[in-house]
Amino acid sequence: MTQLADKKILLGITGSISAYKAADWVRALRKEGGTVTVVMTESATKFISPLTMAALSGNRVYHHMFKDDEPEKIPHINLAREHDLNLIAPATAQTIGRLAHGLTDDLLSAIILASSAPTVVCPAMNSKMYLHPATQTNIATLKTYGYHLVDPDNGTMACGEEGPGRLTEWPVARQTILKVLAKQDLAGESILITAGPTREPFDPVRFLSNRSSGKMGYALAEAASQRGARVTLVSGPTTLPAPAGVELIAITSAQQMHREVMARVGEMSVVIKAAAVSDYRPASTYDHKVKKGQPSLQFELIANPDILKELGQDKKNSGCVTPLLVGFAAESQNHLEEGSRKLREKNLDMIVINDIGGANTGFEVDTNRVTMIDRNNGREELPLLSKEETAHRILDRLLQLMEGKR
Ligand code: C5P
């Protein structure tokens, strides 16, 4: 289960050609344990049938202001009270205009006006309509009311025109929803996270590296940002998109990572080192591509700076309690003993240990199974979870440690 588990979402669907995409969003929300009630504008019912949405949501679909069968109930007031979040997707220029002006001539806009739950709006319309000053002014007005707007994508529209106006993709909307729903328990914290592998070149085209995908570090950055922290992500090369709202510092080598971390550590309350930093680098590099032909090649490797150890040493020497230092230990044998040794040797507050020998844990996969050990010998073993859930559990534990420090 994820952060969406047990959340009650009211999904407002309005009359855009992309209304059919909302069907998949309902399935995605339910798959993560959310409950979905769909409210449609009358024009939305022309694009996708209420029956489809009822079947997919497992709930009655509302699209009339007045219910003939239960006249004593006022649907817009009841529906406005019952939800943790309102999601309007797709949101047409018409619905955005209604909301911006407080007009309530249909059920959906009446519910939103009467609701005190946060509202996420995902506009979708022809790009000229989207870029029109009237729509842009209405969107700006919604932002001043505290609505959360998710920008539409650029591309070719159903009408054949190019430009901004395509309904955003689900993963982007999902991130906004998670951020809006998340408890802001890391607000005020500045967290530096490192992620991914480093690359240690020996000629212009080749390098020494490792299998790290960066997924665990990026999941931590995403989760910490959702929970209100100011996050700086110092990342080696990965194929992952930069998490929204996170400052991304792209580096390649361990020495570059060392420089970027050291330049920023003074402003941080927490440093989480999830990167798989290369312990060694070639002692010298060739200016040109090394030609094949020799029966063997010998390289001398020299040690890279151990960034985390240096941070732990600096902390010990200064006697400061911050930043809180969290390390990772990817081990293929004696993982708990090795992790505990690193916790002490590097003067860490917490270490997250993963046994990379297990199935579906460690490098490249989307799941992980970790054990956390803290400086007070507190120990917590997590089951096999998605890296997203693992990230939240690590942050929960970190918060407990921070509470102990205050
Ligand atoms: O000692 P080992 O490299 O296994 O420790 C792993 C932890 O130390 C990770 O948190 C990793 O990011 C960090 N590390 C580092 N600098 C290095 C090597 C590892 O900060 N050169």
Coordinates of C-alpha atoms and ligand atoms in Angstrom, one line a residue:
M1 CA 0.0 0.0 0.0
T2 CA 1.1 3.6 -0.6
Q3 CA 0.4 7.0 0.8
L4 CA -2.9 6.9 -1.1
A5 CA -4.2 3.9 0.9
D6 CA -7.6 4.7 2.6
K7 CA -7.8 8.2 1.1
K8 CA -11.2 9.3 -0.1
I9 CA -10.8 11.0 -3.5
L10 CA -13.6 12.9 -5.3
L11 CA -12.7 12.8 -9.0
G12 CA -14.4 15.6 -11.0
I13 CA -14.5 14.8 -14.8
T14 CA -15.4 17.6 -17.1
G15 CA -16.2 17.7 -20.9
S16 CA -12.8 17.4 -22.6
I17 CA -12.0 14.8 -25.2
S18 CA -9.3 13.5 -22.7
A19 CA -12.1 12.5 -20.3
Y20 CA -11.6 8.9 -21.3
K21 CA -8.1 9.0 -19.7
A22 CA -9.8 9.6 -16.3
A23 CA -10.9 6.0 -16.5
D24 CA -7.3 4.8 -16.1
W25 CA -6.7 7.3 -13.3
V26 CA -9.6 5.8 -11.3
R27 CA -8.1 2.3 -11.7
A28 CA -4.7 3.7 -10.6
L29 CA -6.1 5.4 -7.5
R30 CA -8.0 2.3 -6.5
K31 CA -5.0 0.0 -7.1
E32 CA -3.2 2.1 -4.5
G33 CA -6.0 1.6 -2.0
G34 CA -7.8 4.9 -2.5
T35 CA -11.6 5.2 -2.6
V36 CA -13.0 7.1 -5.6
T37 CA -16.3 8.9 -6.1
V38 CA -16.8 10.3 -9.5
V39 CA -18.7 13.5 -10.2
M40 CA -19.2 14.4 -13.9
T41 CA -20.3 17.5 -15.6
E42 CA -23.2 17.0 -18.1
S43 CA -20.8 17.5 -21.1
A44 CA -18.4 14.9 -19.6
T45 CA -21.1 12.3 -19.8
K46 CA -21.1 12.9 -23.6
F47 CA -17.4 11.8 -23.8
I48 CA -17.5 8.9 -21.4
S49 CA -20.4 7.1 -19.9
P50 CA -21.3 7.3 -16.2
L51 CA -21.8 3.6 -16.3
T52 CA -18.1 3.0 -17.2
M53 CA -17.0 5.3 -14.4
A54 CA -19.4 3.6 -11.9
A55 CA -18.1 0.2 -12.8
L56 CA -14.4 1.3 -12.5
S57 CA -14.9 3.3 -9.3
G58 CA -17.2 0.7 -7.7
N59 CA -19.3 3.7 -6.6
R60 CA -22.4 5.6 -7.7
V61 CA -21.5 8.4 -10.2
Y62 CA -23.1 11.8 -9.7
H63 CA -23.9 14.2 -12.4
H64 CA -27.2 15.8 -11.5
M65 CA -27.6 18.7 -9.1
F66 CA -30.7 17.1 -7.6
K67 CA -31.3 13.5 -6.9
D68 CA -34.8 12.4 -7.7
D69 CA -34.6 9.3 -5.5
E70 CA -33.3 11.0 -2.3
P71 CA -34.7 14.5 -2.3
E72 CA -34.0 15.0 1.4
K73 CA -30.2 14.8 0.7
I74 CA -28.4 17.7 -0.8
P75 CA -25.7 16.0 -2.8
H76 CA -23.3 18.9 -3.2
I77 CA -23.1 19.4 0.6
N78 CA -22.7 15.7 1.5
L79 CA -20.2 15.1 -1.3
A80 CA -18.2 18.2 -0.3
R81 CA -17.9 16.9 3.3
E82 CA -16.8 13.4 2.7
H83 CA -13.5 13.6 0.9
D84 CA -9.8 14.0 1.7
L85 CA -9.0 15.5 -1.7
N86 CA -10.8 16.8 -4.8
L87 CA -9.2 16.0 -8.2
I88 CA -10.5 17.6 -11.3
A89 CA -9.2 15.8 -14.3
P90 CA -9.6 16.8 -17.1
A91 CA -10.5 20.4 -16.2
T92 CA -12.0 22.4 -19.1
A93 CA -11.8 26.2 -19.5
Q94 CA -15.5 26.2 -18.6
T95 CA -15.0 24.5 -15.3
I96 CA -11.9 26.5 -14.5
G97 CA -13.9 29.7 -15.3
R98 CA -16.8 28.5 -13.0
L99 CA -14.4 27.8 -10.1
A100 CA -12.5 31.1 -10.6
H101 CA -15.8 33.1 -10.4
G102 CA -17.5 31.0 -7.7
L103 CA -20.3 30.0 -10.1
T104 CA -22.2 27.0 -9.0
D105 CA -24.6 26.2 -11.9
D106 CA -23.6 22.6 -11.9
L107 CA -23.0 19.9 -9.3
L108 CA -19.2 19.7 -9.6
S109 CA -18.6 23.4 -9.1
A110 CA -21.1 23.5 -6.3
I111 CA -19.3 20.7 -4.5
I112 CA -15.9 22.3 -4.9
L113 CA -17.1 25.6 -3.6
A114 CA -18.6 24.0 -0.6
S115 CA -15.6 21.7 0.1
S116 CA -12.8 22.4 2.5
A117 CA -10.6 19.6 1.2
P118 CA -7.6 20.5 -1.0
T119 CA -8.3 20.6 -4.7
V120 CA -6.0 19.5 -7.5
V121 CA -6.9 20.8 -11.0
C122 CA -5.5 19.2 -14.2
P123 CA -6.4 21.5 -17.1
A124 CA -6.9 19.9 -20.6
M125 CA -8.1 21.9 -23.6
N126 CA -7.2 23.2 -27.0
S127 CA -3.9 25.2 -26.7
K128 CA -5.4 28.5 -27.9
M129 CA -8.1 28.1 -25.2
Y130 CA -5.5 27.3 -22.7
L131 CA -3.2 30.2 -23.6
H132 CA -6.1 32.7 -23.8
P133 CA -5.7 35.5 -21.2
A134 CA -9.1 34.7 -19.9
T135 CA -8.1 31.1 -19.0
Q136 CA -4.7 32.2 -17.8
T137 CA -6.3 34.8 -15.5
N138 CA -8.7 32.2 -14.2
I139 CA -5.9 29.8 -13.5
A140 CA -3.9 32.5 -11.7
T141 CA -7.1 33.2 -9.6
L142 CA -7.5 29.5 -8.7
K143 CA -3.9 29.5 -7.5
T144 CA -4.6 32.5 -5.2
Y145 CA -7.5 30.5 -3.7
G146 CA -5.0 27.7 -2.9
Y147 CA -6.0 25.3 -5.6
H148 CA -3.1 23.1 -6.8
L149 CA -2.7 23.3 -10.6
V150 CA -0.9 20.7 -12.6
D151 CA 0.4 22.1 -16.0
P152 CA -0.9 20.4 -19.1
D153 CA 1.6 18.7 -21.4
N154 CA 2.7 20.1 -24.8
G155 CA 2.0 18.1 -27.9
T156 CA -0.4 17.4 -30.7
M157 CA -4.1 17.8 -29.6
A158 CA -7.1 15.7 -30.7
C159 CA -8.0 18.8 -32.8
G160 CA -4.7 18.5 -34.6
E161 CA -3.2 21.7 -33.1
E162 CA 0.2 21.7 -31.4
G163 CA 0.9 23.3 -28.0
P164 CA 0.2 23.1 -24.3
G165 CA -3.2 21.6 -23.4
R166 CA -2.9 17.9 -23.3
L167 CA -3.9 16.3 -20.0
T168 CA -0.8 15.7 -17.9
E169 CA 0.3 12.1 -17.4
W170 CA -0.9 10.1 -14.4
P171 CA 2.6 9.9 -12.7
V172 CA 2.9 13.7 -12.7
A173 CA -0.7 14.2 -11.3
R174 CA 0.0 11.5 -8.7
Q175 CA 3.1 13.3 -7.4
T176 CA 1.1 16.4 -6.9
I177 CA -1.7 14.5 -5.1
L178 CA 0.8 12.8 -2.8
K179 CA 2.4 16.1 -2.0
V180 CA -0.9 17.7 -1.2
L181 CA -2.0 14.8 1.0
A182 CA 1.3 14.3 2.8
K183 CA 1.7 15.4 6.4
Q184 CA 4.3 18.2 6.3
D185 CA 6.4 16.7 9.1
L186 CA 9.7 17.6 7.5
A187 CA 8.8 21.3 6.9
G188 CA 11.7 23.5 7.9
E189 CA 14.3 20.8 7.3
S190 CA 17.0 21.1 4.6
I191 CA 18.0 17.6 3.5
L192 CA 20.9 16.7 1.2
I193 CA 20.5 13.4 -0.5
T194 CA 23.1 11.7 -2.8
A195 CA 22.0 9.1 -5.3
G196 CA 23.1 6.9 -8.2
P197 CA 26.5 5.6 -9.2
T198 CA 29.6 7.6 -9.9
R199 CA 31.7 7.2 -13.0
E200 CA 35.5 7.2 -12.8
P201 CA 36.9 7.7 -16.3
F202 CA 40.2 6.2 -17.6
D203 CA 39.9 7.5 -21.2
P204 CA 37.4 9.8 -23.0
V205 CA 34.9 7.0 -23.6
R206 CA 35.4 4.4 -20.8
F207 CA 34.8 4.5 -17.1
L208 CA 34.6 2.4 -13.9
S209 CA 31.2 2.4 -12.4
N210 CA 28.6 0.1 -10.7
R211 CA 25.0 -1.1 -11.1
S212 CA 23.3 1.6 -9.0
S213 CA 20.1 2.9 -10.7
G214 CA 19.6 5.8 -8.3
K215 CA 16.0 4.6 -7.6
M216 CA 16.4 4.5 -3.8
G217 CA 17.9 8.0 -3.5
Y218 CA 15.4 9.5 -5.9
A219 CA 12.5 7.9 -3.9
L220 CA 13.9 9.4 -0.8
A221 CA 14.2 12.8 -2.4
E222 CA 10.7 12.6 -3.7
A223 CA 9.3 11.5 -0.3
A224 CA 11.2 14.1 1.7
S225 CA 10.1 16.9 -0.7
Q226 CA 6.4 15.7 -0.4
R227 CA 6.7 15.9 3.4
G228 CA 7.8 19.6 3.2
A229 CA 11.6 19.4 3.3
R230 CA 13.8 21.5 1.1
V231 CA 15.7 18.8 -0.8
T232 CA 19.0 19.0 -2.6
L233 CA 19.8 15.9 -4.6
V234 CA 23.4 15.4 -5.7
S235 CA 23.1 12.6 -8.3
G236 CA 25.4 10.6 -10.4
P237 CA 24.3 9.6 -13.9
T238 CA 20.8 7.9 -13.9
T239 CA 17.9 7.7 -16.4
L240 CA 15.4 9.0 -13.8
P241 CA 13.5 12.3 -14.1
A242 CA 14.3 15.0 -11.5
P243 CA 11.7 14.8 -8.8
A244 CA 9.4 17.8 -8.8
G245 CA 10.4 20.6 -6.4
V246 CA 13.9 19.2 -5.7
E247 CA 17.1 21.0 -6.5
L248 CA 19.1 18.5 -8.7
I249 CA 22.9 18.8 -8.8
A250 CA 24.2 16.5 -11.5
I251 CA 27.7 15.1 -11.0
T252 CA 29.7 12.4 -12.7
S253 CA 32.7 11.4 -10.5
A254 CA 33.2 10.8 -6.8
Q255 CA 35.5 13.8 -6.6
Q256 CA 32.7 16.0 -8.1
M257 CA 30.2 14.6 -5.6
H258 CA 32.7 15.3 -2.8
R259 CA 33.0 18.9 -3.9
E260 CA 29.3 19.5 -4.3
V261 CA 28.4 17.9 -1.0
M262 CA 31.1 19.7 1.0
A263 CA 30.0 23.0 -0.5
R264 CA 26.5 22.6 0.8
V265 CA 26.7 20.6 4.0
G266 CA 26.9 23.7 6.2
E267 CA 23.2 24.6 5.3
M268 CA 21.8 21.1 5.9
S269 CA 20.0 19.6 8.9
V270 CA 20.2 16.1 7.4
V271 CA 22.5 14.3 4.9
I272 CA 21.4 11.0 3.5
K273 CA 24.1 9.2 1.4
A274 CA 22.3 6.8 -0.8
A275 CA 24.8 7.0 -3.6
A276 CA 26.9 4.1 -4.6
V277 CA 30.2 6.0 -4.7
S278 CA 33.0 4.3 -6.4
D279 CA 35.6 3.6 -3.8
Y280 CA 38.5 3.8 -6.3
R281 CA 39.3 5.7 -9.5
P282 CA 42.0 5.2 -12.1
A283 CA 45.2 6.9 -11.0
S284 CA 45.6 8.5 -14.4
T285 CA 43.5 9.1 -17.4
Y286 CA 44.3 8.8 -21.1
D287 CA 43.7 11.9 -23.3
H288 CA 42.7 9.6 -26.2
K289 CA 40.8 6.4 -26.5
V290 CA 43.0 3.5 -25.5
K291 CA 43.6 1.3 -28.6
K292 CA 43.1 -2.4 -28.5
G293 CA 45.9 -4.7 -29.5
Q294 CA 47.9 -5.2 -26.3
P295 CA 47.5 -8.7 -24.8
S296 CA 46.7 -7.1 -21.4
L297 CA 46.3 -3.7 -19.8
Q298 CA 47.2 -2.7 -16.2
F299 CA 45.5 0.2 -14.4
E300 CA 46.5 1.6 -11.1
L301 CA 43.5 2.5 -8.9
I302 CA 43.6 5.0 -6.1
A303 CA 41.1 5.5 -3.3
N304 CA 38.4 8.2 -3.6
P305 CA 37.5 10.3 -0.7
D306 CA 35.0 8.6 1.6
I307 CA 32.6 11.5 1.7
L308 CA 30.4 10.2 4.5
K309 CA 33.3 9.3 6.7
E310 CA 34.7 12.8 6.3
L311 CA 31.3 14.3 7.3
G312 CA 31.2 12.0 10.3
Q313 CA 34.7 13.0 11.3
D314 CA 34.0 16.7 10.8
K315 CA 30.9 16.3 13.0
K316 CA 32.9 14.6 15.7
N317 CA 35.6 17.3 15.7
S318 CA 33.2 20.2 15.7
G319 CA 31.0 18.7 18.5
C320 CA 27.9 19.7 16.5
V321 CA 24.8 17.6 16.6
T322 CA 23.8 18.5 13.0
P323 CA 23.7 17.5 10.3
L324 CA 22.1 14.2 11.1
L325 CA 24.1 11.6 9.0
V326 CA 22.4 8.7 7.4
G327 CA 24.5 6.1 5.4
F328 CA 23.6 3.2 3.3
A329 CA 25.4 -0.2 3.3
A330 CA 24.8 -2.6 0.4
E331 CA 26.3 -5.8 1.5
S332 CA 26.4 -9.3 0.0
Q333 CA 27.5 -11.1 3.2
N334 CA 27.4 -10.4 7.0
H335 CA 25.3 -7.4 6.2
L336 CA 24.2 -6.5 9.7
E337 CA 27.7 -6.8 11.2
E338 CA 29.1 -4.8 8.3
G339 CA 26.4 -2.2 8.6
S340 CA 27.0 -1.8 12.4
R341 CA 30.7 -1.4 11.8
K342 CA 30.2 1.3 9.2
L343 CA 27.7 3.1 11.5
R344 CA 30.4 3.4 14.2
E345 CA 33.4 3.9 12.0
K346 CA 31.8 6.7 10.0
N347 CA 30.2 8.3 13.1
L348 CA 26.6 8.0 11.6
D349 CA 23.3 8.6 13.3
M350 CA 21.7 5.8 11.2
I351 CA 22.6 3.2 8.6
V352 CA 20.3 1.6 6.2
I353 CA 21.5 -1.9 5.3
N354 CA 20.4 -3.9 2.4
D355 CA 21.3 -7.4 1.6
I356 CA 22.0 -7.3 -2.1
G357 CA 22.1 -11.0 -2.3
G358 CA 18.3 -11.3 -1.8
A359 CA 15.7 -11.5 -4.6
N360 CA 14.1 -8.2 -5.6
T361 CA 16.2 -6.1 -3.3
G362 CA 19.1 -3.7 -4.0
F363 CA 20.3 -2.6 -7.4
E364 CA 18.1 -1.7 -10.4
V365 CA 14.8 -3.1 -9.0
D366 CA 11.8 -1.1 -7.7
T367 CA 11.6 -2.9 -4.4
N368 CA 14.0 -3.1 -1.4
R369 CA 14.3 -5.0 1.9
V370 CA 16.3 -3.0 4.4
T371 CA 17.3 -3.0 8.1
M372 CA 17.9 0.3 9.8
I373 CA 20.2 0.6 12.8
D374 CA 20.7 3.8 14.6
R375 CA 23.3 5.2 16.9
N376 CA 21.3 4.1 20.0
N377 CA 21.3 0.6 18.7
G378 CA 17.7 0.9 17.8
R379 CA 17.0 -1.6 15.0
E380 CA 14.1 -2.0 12.6
E381 CA 13.8 -4.6 9.9
L382 CA 11.4 -3.7 7.1
P383 CA 9.7 -6.2 4.8
L384 CA 10.1 -6.3 1.1
L385 CA 8.5 -3.0 0.0
S386 CA 8.5 -0.6 -2.9
K387 CA 11.4 1.9 -2.8
E388 CA 8.8 4.6 -2.4
E389 CA 7.4 3.0 0.8
T390 CA 10.8 2.1 2.0
A391 CA 11.8 5.8 1.6
H392 CA 8.8 6.9 3.8
R393 CA 9.6 4.4 6.5
I394 CA 13.3 5.6 6.5
L395 CA 12.0 9.2 6.9
D396 CA 9.7 8.1 9.7
R397 CA 12.6 6.6 11.6
L398 CA 14.7 9.6 10.9
L399 CA 12.0 11.9 12.4
Q400 CA 12.1 9.8 15.6
L401 CA 15.8 10.3 15.8
M402 CA 15.4 14.0 15.2
E403 CA 12.8 14.3 17.9
G404 CA 15.4 12.6 20.3
K405 CA 17.9 15.3 19.4
R406 CA 15.7 18.3 20.0
Ligands
C5P1 O1 32.1 1.9 3.2 P1 31.0 1.9 2.2 O2 31.4 2.5 0.9 O3 30.4 0.6 2.0 O4 29.8 2.8 2.9 C1 28.7 3.1 2.2 C2 28.2 4.5 2.6 O5 29.2 5.4 2.5 C3 27.1 5.0 1.6 O6 26.2 5.8 2.4 C4 27.9 5.8 0.6 O7 27.1 6.7 0.0 C5 29.0 6.4 1.4 N1 30.2 6.6 0.7 C6 30.8 7.8 0.6 N2 32.0 8.0 -0.1 C7 32.6 7.0 -0.6 C8 32.1 5.7 -0.4 C9 30.9 5.5 0.2 O8 30.2 8.8 1.0 N3 33.8 7.2 -1.2

